[in-house]
XYZ file of C-alpha atoms in Angstrom:
739
model
C 169.574 136.774 8.005
C 172.106 133.956 8.529
C 171.192 130.248 8.850
C 173.046 127.516 10.728
C 172.085 123.887 11.284
C 173.910 121.127 13.097
C 174.273 119.153 16.326
C 174.440 120.842 19.720
C 177.891 119.780 20.900
C 177.600 121.434 24.293
C 175.593 123.964 26.267
C 178.078 126.690 27.188
C 175.610 128.578 29.415
C 171.982 128.012 30.416
C 169.611 130.115 32.529
C 166.993 127.645 33.744
C 164.583 130.429 34.748
C 164.152 132.177 31.411
C 165.625 129.694 28.914
C 168.473 131.933 27.745
C 171.384 129.816 26.451
C 174.741 129.956 24.745
C 175.140 126.867 22.523
C 178.101 125.389 20.662
C 176.794 123.802 17.434
C 178.864 121.497 15.201
C 178.243 121.787 11.471
C 180.284 121.310 8.297
C 183.476 120.432 10.205
C 183.365 123.627 12.271
C 181.757 124.972 15.444
C 179.444 127.969 15.753
C 178.163 129.779 18.836
C 174.431 130.443 19.064
C 172.796 132.763 21.637
C 169.113 133.141 22.387
C 166.180 131.641 24.257
C 166.034 127.843 23.924
C 163.574 126.296 26.384
C 164.043 122.566 27.012
C 167.251 122.360 24.957
C 169.488 119.300 25.235
C 172.990 118.423 24.141
C 173.086 116.168 21.080
C 169.988 117.610 19.410
C 169.898 118.701 15.772
C 168.904 122.348 15.397
C 168.084 124.610 12.454
C 168.438 128.271 13.433
C 168.428 131.660 11.812
C 169.276 135.082 13.117
C 171.750 137.952 13.042
C 175.481 137.272 12.891
C 177.235 139.538 15.409
C 180.867 139.888 16.480
C 181.466 139.975 20.233
C 184.586 142.012 21.148
C 185.867 139.216 23.407
C 184.240 135.997 22.214
C 184.137 136.546 18.475
C 181.442 135.663 15.974
C 178.029 134.532 17.302
C 174.588 133.952 15.818
C 171.921 135.859 17.757
C 169.007 133.531 17.064
C 165.565 134.922 16.198
C 163.881 131.618 15.230
C 164.766 127.944 15.212
C 163.413 124.405 15.161
C 164.653 121.032 16.334
C 164.721 118.078 13.955
C 164.259 114.550 15.231
C 167.272 112.284 14.540
C 166.727 110.101 11.471
C 169.773 107.830 11.269
C 171.004 105.352 13.877
C 174.170 107.265 14.726
C 172.200 110.453 15.321
C 169.616 108.631 17.437
C 172.275 107.071 19.621
C 174.100 110.374 19.914
C 170.912 112.149 21.026
C 169.837 109.500 23.543
C 173.353 109.292 25.023
C 173.524 113.076 25.506
C 171.458 113.032 28.696
C 168.505 114.708 26.991
C 166.233 112.011 28.419
C 166.756 111.334 32.101
C 167.712 107.731 32.861
C 169.398 106.960 29.541
C 173.199 106.943 29.412
C 175.644 105.973 26.659
C 175.507 102.177 27.227
C 171.712 102.047 27.412
C 171.354 104.322 24.375
C 173.526 101.969 22.359
C 171.443 98.924 23.391
C 168.131 100.660 22.536
C 169.254 101.723 19.049
C 170.898 98.350 18.375
C 167.629 96.571 19.290
C 165.104 98.800 17.473
C 167.228 100.310 14.689
C 165.626 102.975 12.505
C 162.295 102.396 14.300
C 163.668 103.560 17.681
C 161.844 106.874 18.036
C 158.528 105.553 16.695
C 158.653 102.732 19.239
C 159.465 105.147 22.078
C 156.463 107.344 21.220
C 153.841 104.832 20.043
C 154.770 101.532 21.706
C 156.757 102.568 24.784
C 156.015 99.314 26.620
C 158.343 97.564 24.173
C 161.312 99.396 25.715
C 161.036 96.828 28.502
C 162.469 94.333 25.994
C 165.838 95.985 26.662
C 167.808 94.647 29.605
C 167.881 97.239 32.385
C 164.537 98.882 31.485
C 161.477 98.040 33.589
C 157.934 98.705 32.364
C 157.713 101.714 34.700
C 160.974 103.151 33.409
C 159.838 102.525 29.831
C 156.733 104.665 30.406
C 158.773 107.417 32.112
C 161.162 107.576 29.138
C 158.246 107.806 26.724
C 156.563 110.500 28.821
C 159.688 112.695 28.770
C 160.072 112.274 25.019
C 156.427 113.166 24.350
C 156.579 116.159 26.703
C 159.622 117.516 24.876
C 157.829 117.012 21.581
C 154.732 118.824 22.904
C 156.783 121.806 24.073
C 158.563 122.083 20.740
C 155.379 121.778 18.720
C 153.856 124.506 20.900
C 156.884 126.759 20.382
C 156.651 126.314 16.601
C 152.888 126.927 16.722
C 153.364 130.174 18.656
C 156.097 131.315 16.270
C 153.426 131.373 13.568
C 151.792 134.217 15.530
C 155.055 136.200 15.571
C 155.509 135.522 19.306
C 159.063 135.649 20.651
C 160.596 132.501 22.143
C 160.724 134.038 25.614
C 157.060 135.069 25.544
C 156.076 131.752 23.937
C 157.637 129.920 26.882
C 155.607 132.042 29.335
C 152.426 131.279 27.399
C 153.111 127.556 27.292
C 153.969 127.426 30.999
C 150.642 129.144 31.774
C 148.344 127.161 29.494
C 150.138 123.977 28.414
C 148.269 122.127 25.672
C 145.318 124.508 26.109
C 147.127 127.127 23.988
C 145.658 125.791 20.735
C 142.076 126.224 21.955
C 142.701 129.585 23.655
C 144.394 131.177 20.647
C 141.592 129.976 18.431
C 138.693 131.059 20.689
C 139.916 134.083 22.687
C 143.534 135.263 22.354
C 142.661 138.256 24.546
C 142.895 136.001 27.586
C 146.673 136.371 27.244
C 146.391 140.080 28.131
C 144.511 139.150 31.332
C 146.648 136.215 32.429
C 150.253 136.842 31.384
C 152.535 139.668 32.457
C 154.140 141.336 29.477
C 151.191 140.708 27.154
C 149.108 143.843 26.763
C 146.117 144.449 24.537
C 148.237 145.355 21.517
C 150.186 142.086 21.505
C 147.008 140.094 22.132
C 145.290 142.035 19.338
C 148.060 141.218 16.859
C 147.734 137.539 17.764
C 143.947 137.765 17.423
C 144.220 139.245 13.917
C 146.424 136.313 12.860
C 143.934 133.945 14.492
C 141.096 135.422 12.417
C 139.160 137.133 15.263
C 136.725 139.770 13.913
C 137.508 143.450 14.579
C 134.100 143.972 16.233
C 134.013 140.767 18.264
C 132.802 140.944 21.867
C 136.095 139.425 23.039
C 138.038 142.246 21.422
C 135.855 145.068 22.733
C 135.770 143.741 26.306
C 139.513 143.224 26.274
C 140.019 146.810 25.077
C 137.845 148.147 27.904
C 139.794 146.197 30.544
C 143.120 147.173 28.955
C 142.149 150.862 28.947
C 141.325 150.671 32.657
C 144.654 149.001 33.362
C 146.496 151.657 31.387
C 144.725 154.354 33.408
C 146.108 152.762 36.595
C 149.629 153.336 35.273
C 148.649 157.009 34.830
C 147.602 157.277 38.484
C 143.834 156.741 38.191
C 141.874 154.152 40.136
C 138.790 154.697 37.967
C 137.601 156.451 34.810
C 134.352 158.187 33.852
C 132.229 155.819 31.776
C 132.205 158.024 28.667
C 135.975 158.614 28.812
C 136.599 154.878 29.156
C 134.388 154.045 26.167
C 135.892 156.766 23.957
C 139.464 155.664 24.812
C 138.660 151.990 24.200
C 137.077 152.617 20.805
C 139.955 154.883 19.817
C 142.246 151.974 20.626
C 140.086 149.555 18.637
C 139.830 151.791 15.586
C 136.139 151.028 15.063
C 132.945 153.088 15.299
C 130.977 153.422 18.527
C 128.105 151.017 19.076
C 125.942 149.990 22.002
C 128.170 148.304 24.570
C 126.059 148.424 27.738
C 125.595 144.657 27.615
C 129.358 144.105 27.341
C 129.977 146.363 30.346
C 127.348 144.366 32.234
C 129.154 141.160 31.241
C 132.408 142.530 32.652
C 130.645 143.443 35.907
C 129.202 139.913 36.138
C 132.649 138.470 35.386
C 133.969 140.589 38.310
C 136.501 142.366 36.146
C 135.053 145.860 36.648
C 132.853 147.758 39.107
C 130.563 150.657 38.120
C 129.552 153.308 40.683
C 127.651 156.587 40.535
C 130.016 159.213 41.939
C 129.175 162.917 42.173
C 126.631 162.558 39.376
C 129.018 160.639 37.098
C 129.235 156.950 36.286
C 132.747 155.853 37.292
C 134.230 152.542 36.182
C 136.845 150.750 38.308
C 138.950 147.703 37.749
C 137.892 145.070 40.255
C 141.230 145.276 42.109
C 141.216 149.079 42.467
C 137.659 149.293 43.742
C 138.029 146.650 46.423
C 141.445 147.955 47.433
C 139.994 151.429 48.031
C 137.106 149.865 49.929
C 139.491 147.832 52.103
C 141.578 150.938 52.854
C 138.474 152.921 53.825
C 137.259 150.150 56.146
C 140.644 149.767 57.830
C 141.002 153.530 58.349
C 137.624 153.528 60.072
C 138.699 150.669 62.360
C 141.886 152.510 63.358
C 140.093 155.809 63.984
C 139.548 155.306 67.714
C 139.423 158.124 70.268
C 141.400 158.098 73.530
C 140.758 160.411 76.465
C 144.080 161.496 77.924
C 143.469 164.729 79.889
C 144.735 167.864 78.135
C 146.621 169.008 81.242
C 148.547 165.724 81.372
C 149.513 166.010 77.698
C 150.649 169.618 78.168
C 152.741 168.732 81.231
C 154.540 165.840 79.503
C 154.988 167.806 76.284
C 156.440 170.736 78.222
C 159.020 168.451 79.825
C 160.078 167.225 76.369
C 160.335 170.785 75.005
C 162.516 171.783 77.966
C 164.823 168.787 77.618
C 165.098 169.126 73.833
C 165.475 172.902 73.845
C 162.519 173.526 71.506
C 159.323 175.539 71.730
C 156.293 174.359 69.783
C 153.755 176.814 68.410
C 150.025 176.396 68.956
C 149.418 174.211 65.888
C 152.358 171.939 66.708
C 151.072 171.552 70.267
C 147.656 170.666 68.868
C 149.277 168.069 66.586
C 150.921 166.384 69.588
C 147.612 166.293 71.475
C 145.756 164.870 68.460
C 148.410 162.151 67.985
C 148.103 161.156 71.666
C 144.314 161.012 71.680
C 143.538 159.516 68.251
C 144.145 156.196 66.587
C 144.617 158.012 63.255
C 146.090 161.497 62.824
C 147.123 163.393 59.687
C 149.778 166.136 59.947
C 150.358 168.202 56.817
C 152.407 171.288 56.054
C 154.868 172.791 53.625
C 158.654 173.129 54.021
C 159.884 174.983 57.083
C 156.601 174.669 59.003
C 158.013 172.451 61.744
C 156.845 168.975 60.746
C 160.146 167.405 61.816
C 160.175 169.098 65.242
C 156.580 168.021 65.758
C 157.331 164.410 64.813
C 160.374 164.314 67.106
C 158.252 165.564 70.014
C 155.552 162.968 69.303
C 158.135 160.185 69.121
C 159.711 161.251 72.423
C 156.268 161.479 74.076
C 155.349 157.910 73.165
C 158.783 156.504 74.017
C 158.543 158.152 77.448
C 155.226 156.349 77.860
C 156.999 153.046 77.217
C 155.364 152.525 73.808
C 157.042 150.956 70.764
C 157.306 153.399 67.834
C 158.064 152.486 64.207
C 159.008 155.055 61.546
C 158.758 154.540 57.786
C 158.659 156.350 54.455
C 157.891 155.209 50.887
C 161.454 155.290 49.497
C 164.972 154.618 50.730
C 165.951 158.260 50.291
C 162.891 159.477 52.201
C 163.505 156.946 54.998
C 167.142 158.072 55.238
C 166.034 161.711 55.499
C 163.534 160.795 58.194
C 166.236 158.979 60.197
C 168.658 161.908 59.923
C 166.002 164.490 60.819
C 164.503 162.668 63.827
C 167.510 160.762 65.156
C 165.503 157.525 65.160
C 165.707 154.608 62.733
C 163.278 154.783 59.826
C 162.715 152.082 57.226
C 161.076 151.983 53.845
C 157.470 150.853 54.083
C 158.410 147.781 52.047
C 161.161 146.855 54.482
C 158.904 147.603 57.473
C 156.369 145.156 56.060
C 159.142 142.616 55.364
C 158.751 142.363 51.613
C 158.797 138.690 50.660
C 157.963 138.614 46.963
C 154.919 137.010 45.421
C 153.458 136.046 42.058
C 151.025 138.952 41.893
C 150.473 142.243 43.706
C 148.781 141.602 47.035
C 149.620 137.891 46.927
C 152.316 137.031 49.434
C 154.227 140.258 48.841
C 154.769 141.035 52.520
C 155.647 139.041 55.595
C 153.612 141.452 57.729
C 149.849 141.386 57.165
C 146.607 140.608 59.011
C 147.943 137.175 59.950
C 151.272 138.565 61.188
C 150.773 142.234 62.141
C 153.493 144.682 63.079
C 154.620 144.608 66.690
C 154.264 148.263 67.615
C 152.047 150.731 69.441
C 152.675 153.685 67.140
C 153.471 153.802 63.413
C 154.530 157.107 61.826
C 154.654 157.400 58.018
C 156.409 160.362 56.393
C 156.092 161.630 52.781
C 152.516 160.349 52.620
C 151.825 162.136 49.338
C 153.948 159.420 47.696
C 151.935 156.485 49.035
C 149.627 154.898 46.452
C 146.458 152.938 47.163
C 148.071 149.482 46.889
C 150.934 150.292 49.260
C 148.498 151.929 51.683
C 146.372 148.781 51.668
C 149.421 146.619 52.380
C 150.412 148.879 55.288
C 146.946 148.892 56.825
C 146.716 145.106 56.640
C 149.661 144.953 59.058
C 148.003 147.233 61.641
C 145.379 146.321 64.236
C 142.826 148.560 65.986
C 144.415 150.079 69.063
C 147.634 150.983 67.263
C 148.163 154.669 66.542
C 148.844 155.611 62.918
C 150.271 159.073 62.211
C 150.419 160.162 58.564
C 152.754 163.059 57.761
C 153.140 164.791 54.425
C 152.781 167.857 52.256
C 149.385 167.674 50.601
C 150.522 170.258 48.031
C 153.127 167.904 46.581
C 152.419 165.910 43.445
C 150.334 162.792 44.041
C 151.932 159.344 44.104
C 153.461 157.781 40.996
C 151.234 154.765 41.625
C 147.421 154.949 41.473
C 145.262 156.879 43.886
C 145.017 160.178 45.728
C 145.467 158.672 49.179
C 146.582 161.624 51.312
C 144.284 164.151 49.608
C 141.277 161.826 49.714
C 141.794 161.084 53.428
C 141.950 164.807 54.177
C 139.040 165.719 51.866
C 136.796 163.085 53.407
C 136.650 165.160 56.615
C 136.304 161.994 58.717
C 139.707 161.989 60.435
C 141.711 164.401 62.608
C 143.855 166.634 60.369
C 146.374 169.200 61.645
C 147.701 171.790 59.166
C 151.037 173.399 60.048
C 151.307 176.809 58.382
C 153.745 179.025 60.309
C 157.186 179.347 58.681
C 159.825 179.358 61.400
C 162.593 181.951 61.646
C 165.442 179.641 60.631
C 163.477 178.413 57.603
C 162.685 182.013 56.650
C 166.390 182.545 55.953
C 166.209 180.016 53.117
C 165.189 181.287 49.701
C 164.339 177.700 48.750
C 161.707 177.480 51.496
C 160.376 181.026 51.086
C 160.152 180.700 47.299
C 158.405 177.351 47.629
C 155.686 179.043 49.682
C 155.513 181.928 47.220
C 155.091 179.443 44.365
C 152.279 177.721 46.245
C 150.624 181.095 46.838
C 150.957 182.034 43.154
C 153.264 185.000 43.813
C 155.857 186.307 41.355
C 159.510 185.457 42.019
C 162.319 187.521 40.559
C 166.053 186.747 40.615
C 167.584 188.126 43.808
C 171.178 189.250 43.835
C 173.038 187.736 46.716
C 170.799 184.674 47.063
C 172.932 181.791 48.242
C 170.515 178.973 47.504
C 168.082 180.011 44.717
C 169.879 180.928 41.506
C 168.566 181.942 38.067
C 170.777 181.404 35.019
C 168.892 182.958 32.124
C 169.323 181.285 28.719
C 167.077 181.476 25.677
C 167.763 178.341 23.629
C 168.056 174.601 24.392
C 171.719 174.307 23.466
C 172.763 177.068 25.871
C 170.524 175.663 28.613
C 172.076 172.213 28.266
C 175.597 173.668 28.174
C 175.011 175.717 31.324
C 173.467 172.697 33.083
C 176.527 170.555 32.284
C 178.874 173.267 33.572
C 176.879 173.483 36.813
C 176.807 169.720 37.207
C 180.474 169.069 36.504
C 182.255 172.206 37.667
C 180.286 174.712 39.733
C 177.906 172.892 42.072
C 179.894 169.934 43.500
C 182.291 172.219 45.363
C 179.584 174.772 46.195
C 177.268 172.307 47.946
C 180.067 169.897 48.997
C 178.632 166.945 47.088
C 179.621 164.570 44.317
C 178.239 165.255 40.854
C 176.281 161.965 40.933
C 174.303 163.304 43.926
C 173.265 166.511 42.149
C 170.051 166.007 40.206
C 168.713 167.450 36.970
C 164.900 167.575 37.106
C 162.615 168.248 34.155
C 158.822 168.364 33.772
C 158.640 166.092 30.717
C 159.976 162.919 29.125
C 159.953 163.991 25.467
C 161.425 166.983 23.702
C 164.878 168.535 23.576
C 164.796 169.262 27.341
C 162.955 166.054 28.216
C 164.393 163.185 30.241
C 165.267 160.991 27.265
C 167.265 163.605 25.338
C 168.892 165.099 28.435
C 170.074 161.688 29.602
C 171.768 161.022 26.268
C 173.601 164.360 26.418
C 174.467 164.157 30.122
C 175.708 160.575 29.798
C 178.077 161.692 27.048
C 179.341 164.559 29.210
C 179.623 162.732 32.538
C 180.278 159.101 31.586
C 181.524 159.026 27.973
C 182.577 155.825 26.129
C 185.829 154.333 27.391
C 187.672 151.167 26.362
C 187.894 150.195 30.027
C 184.084 150.260 30.388
C 181.718 147.632 29.016
C 178.491 148.863 27.476
C 175.366 147.411 25.886
C 172.834 148.898 23.467
C 169.462 147.651 24.726
C 166.515 148.932 22.757
C 167.262 152.593 22.094
C 169.407 153.105 25.218
C 173.136 152.511 25.644
C 173.915 151.404 29.186
C 177.533 151.801 30.312
C 179.454 150.798 33.411
C 179.414 153.786 35.750
C 176.015 155.048 34.565
C 173.513 156.481 37.031
C 170.242 154.542 36.609
C 166.777 154.288 38.117
C 164.403 151.337 38.613
C 161.067 152.333 37.053
C 158.680 149.634 38.317
C 158.147 147.687 41.512
C 159.663 144.196 41.417
C 158.903 142.461 44.687
C 160.631 139.232 43.643
C 163.965 140.708 42.559
C 166.780 139.397 44.804
C 169.520 141.702 46.066
C 172.673 141.189 48.081
C 175.217 143.323 49.929
C 178.720 141.994 49.369
C 181.940 142.478 51.335
C 185.454 143.220 50.072
C 185.901 139.514 49.327
C 182.825 139.674 47.024
C 180.845 137.451 49.359
C 177.266 138.312 50.383
C 176.843 139.531 53.949
C 173.138 140.332 53.610
C 170.449 139.257 51.158
C 166.843 140.207 50.527
C 164.061 140.675 48.003
C 162.577 143.628 46.196
C 163.668 146.655 44.174
C 161.215 149.494 43.723
C 160.038 152.263 41.450
C 162.306 155.287 41.955
C 165.284 153.420 43.454
C 168.520 154.921 42.114
C 171.838 153.168 41.636
C 175.035 152.873 39.620
C 175.904 150.246 37.005
C 178.912 148.398 38.425
C 179.290 145.672 35.786
C 177.994 144.710 32.347
C 178.657 141.098 31.308
C 177.998 140.881 27.571
C 178.541 137.107 27.466
C 175.999 136.247 30.139
C 173.973 139.308 29.048
C 173.742 140.628 32.571
C 173.868 144.070 34.217
C 174.840 144.516 37.882
C 173.488 147.649 39.574
C 174.460 148.842 43.032
C 171.647 150.712 44.770
C 171.736 152.661 48.031
C 173.075 150.864 51.110
C 175.280 148.768 48.802
C 172.440 146.537 47.560
C 173.513 144.791 44.352
C 170.922 143.579 41.858
C 171.509 141.566 38.694
C 169.397 142.175 35.583
C 169.195 140.046 32.467
C 169.517 142.175 29.334
C 165.857 141.506 28.608
C 164.992 143.089 31.980
C 166.690 146.362 31.033
C 163.238 147.778 30.271
C 162.916 148.125 34.072
C 165.892 150.516 34.143
C 166.503 153.942 32.672
C 169.340 156.434 32.785
C 168.900 158.861 35.675
C 171.276 161.783 35.110
C 167.983 163.593 34.534
C 164.636 162.405 35.921
C 161.103 163.731 35.734
C 159.966 165.843 38.655
C 157.281 163.246 39.302
C 159.927 160.545 39.769
C 161.845 162.746 42.236
C 159.096 162.638 44.872
C 160.283 161.840 48.370
C 163.896 162.477 47.450
C 166.167 165.251 48.648
C 169.271 166.267 46.716
C 172.137 168.585 47.736
C 171.347 170.653 44.644
C 168.709 170.606 41.910
C 169.104 171.901 38.348
C 165.840 172.867 36.588
C 166.192 173.391 32.806
C 163.040 175.263 31.707
C 162.046 176.544 28.257
C 158.379 175.953 27.535
C 156.436 172.721 27.276
C 152.906 171.276 27.384
C 150.654 173.464 29.560
C 149.265 170.435 31.399
C 152.792 169.592 32.625
C 154.132 173.107 33.171
C 152.094 173.890 36.273
C 152.475 175.295 39.794
C 152.163 171.954 41.568
C 155.025 170.465 39.527
C 157.303 173.472 40.098
C 156.577 173.463 43.845
C 157.526 169.785 44.065
C 160.759 170.337 42.112
C 161.908 173.266 44.249
C 161.248 171.424 47.513
C 163.521 168.543 46.430
C 166.634 170.701 46.949
C 168.430 170.870 50.285
C 171.124 173.479 49.638
C 170.646 174.987 46.183
C 168.119 175.356 43.337
C 169.434 176.425 39.917
C 166.771 177.446 37.409
C 168.417 177.417 33.980
C 166.478 178.890 31.080
C 163.479 181.169 30.715
C 162.185 183.377 33.536
C 158.925 183.702 31.576
C 158.463 179.912 31.605
C 159.208 179.832 35.346
C 156.579 182.509 36.042
C 154.073 180.878 33.685
C 154.337 177.683 35.717
C 153.554 179.627 38.894
C 150.527 181.183 37.204
C 149.238 177.839 35.900
C 147.075 176.236 38.590
C 145.800 173.611 36.168
C 146.807 170.160 37.433
C 146.511 166.867 35.610
C 143.174 165.364 36.574
C 143.484 162.230 38.686
C 140.396 160.067 39.159
C 140.059 158.205 42.441
C 137.293 157.111 44.793
C 138.849 156.657 48.236
C 137.000 159.726 49.563
C 133.698 158.203 48.431
C 134.586 154.781 49.895
C 135.433 156.477 53.234
C 132.062 158.224 53.179
C 130.322 154.935 52.385
C 131.860 152.941 55.237
C 131.391 155.785 57.748
C 127.849 156.581 56.660
C 126.961 159.825 54.934
C 126.175 161.518 58.242
C 128.918 159.759 60.266
């Protein structure tokens, strides 16, 4: 650990939003460069810093600071230098000289303790004297708080967030209940709060700690797709986290209910515990669905006549179930259409769209992701947007708070809204969508209920169907053209649990049998780089490797390391940065792994000037790293449609390499070709539902590389990961048990 102390000669770079700076510090007749997070830094200050000495390939030796402190100037020259630096607004060089000349060594004490005396200096009024003192004291308060938080092993960046949230209250909060940080501040989970609490002397069995663990466990379950947990499972998980023995906690659960942090409901004979936000979001969705579920009475003969005209003009012929779907969409405020690949969902949607347009109605189309929206546009011939773009994502401080420009106060201007890939829509996005609709609009939900559920929490499509309260049309017939595709036919066989054997002559469903990880990876690389791009007429970056798991030799993390080396190896012409355990390199294929509604993006022209700007980048968005700036510690990623987004290095946790992605993350996407490396894995992951989803992501070719036994075992395994949700029960509640 290296140490440097001296005066800040100049601030080379400063990010006002997060406090990241590059400082030039003068010491011992030389100048050193310091990098790190320095909130409220000013030129002319004296700093003592320690950290790791690193050598930048372009800018030379730098100290990457891990901790530091400012020292108040003690001699007259230092005082004058500091005051003249502009650190305190309203004091320039001439005024700084007069202040120090008048008060001498007592200057800083006077400014803090007797600020009114500054008015003795010509050019300083009493009001200005108090303003100068206020700035000085505020700076001192911030620095004392930063030093205080360092004692709890809190990073400078996180310390700044904490101070901005609590101000001078931090001393009381950390002493009384450090677990408040986990509730109030993004980036502080239970584990960080628990470490702080241990240093603050909080007992291991304190009520604060147990309640915080219960809330944290619920929040963690949301990230796993649940909107609630059984009471016993919640308690067991929380106490496992705490590392203490079980004791009576009913009173603490009651406290959390009273504090409106959780909701407890009896559900199918089990006590289910919800976070406050999940419960009331499901309730709001159920209520809004009921309001939209209005019945119209257009005569059947009229519908058939108009539909027949559309079929004749479009050159299509709908089967009985498709015809029924059109009639249900015309006569209901809410209609669900579900079916597997090749069952005519697209033809049905196109007919419905044409019907409503012929009636002079305004129709809006949307899907959860950019890729799914693009597919919807190409398939129907009508513009489709992402749901976020449809709702005019605006960014907001918290989920549900100002995220969208379209809501109950400013609803969508449309008569019909059609949402595709509904299996991907989680409970929070569904709530946002429904807020922007008013009774009288028609909402048509389209999706494959046999796909994996959404990455986000909830079982929205399944729960709506299972409730039995809304019109649902199931399309089941596989059409002749689709029957020529082994991808589509095998997908239906997988869903039915039938055996699939390699078929000689198959053009779009290939088995490459390998029996060890090294050979599987080698064959996958050969397919990706040499065989498939020409075969499916696509670039290698558009061909996707999908895997059931994150860990293990054929998991996402290991595969991405190997595939990066094969597809985008190190090159002197490419900048790269090791962030955490991942090396990001210019040219890498990456994915955004969490919703960020406030992240700005821009589309630039050939002159590098923005021609369009907006907000929001979302879980599952894929892009390419165009630039890595190691001086400013910034990564520029270009997503689909040319949207460029800049990430600070510290935000790299929101990105991951995407040469390989989990099958779950591939939902809603369609790729020219899919490579599936399979060779065993956890039974809970290696199931039929996951395999079905993976196969249906491919447009032109599926390549299963590995073990035929593993492939068949996945078909045989009907066991799905349990997902707890309560939308079905909320729908039943708002409609009445006999409604």
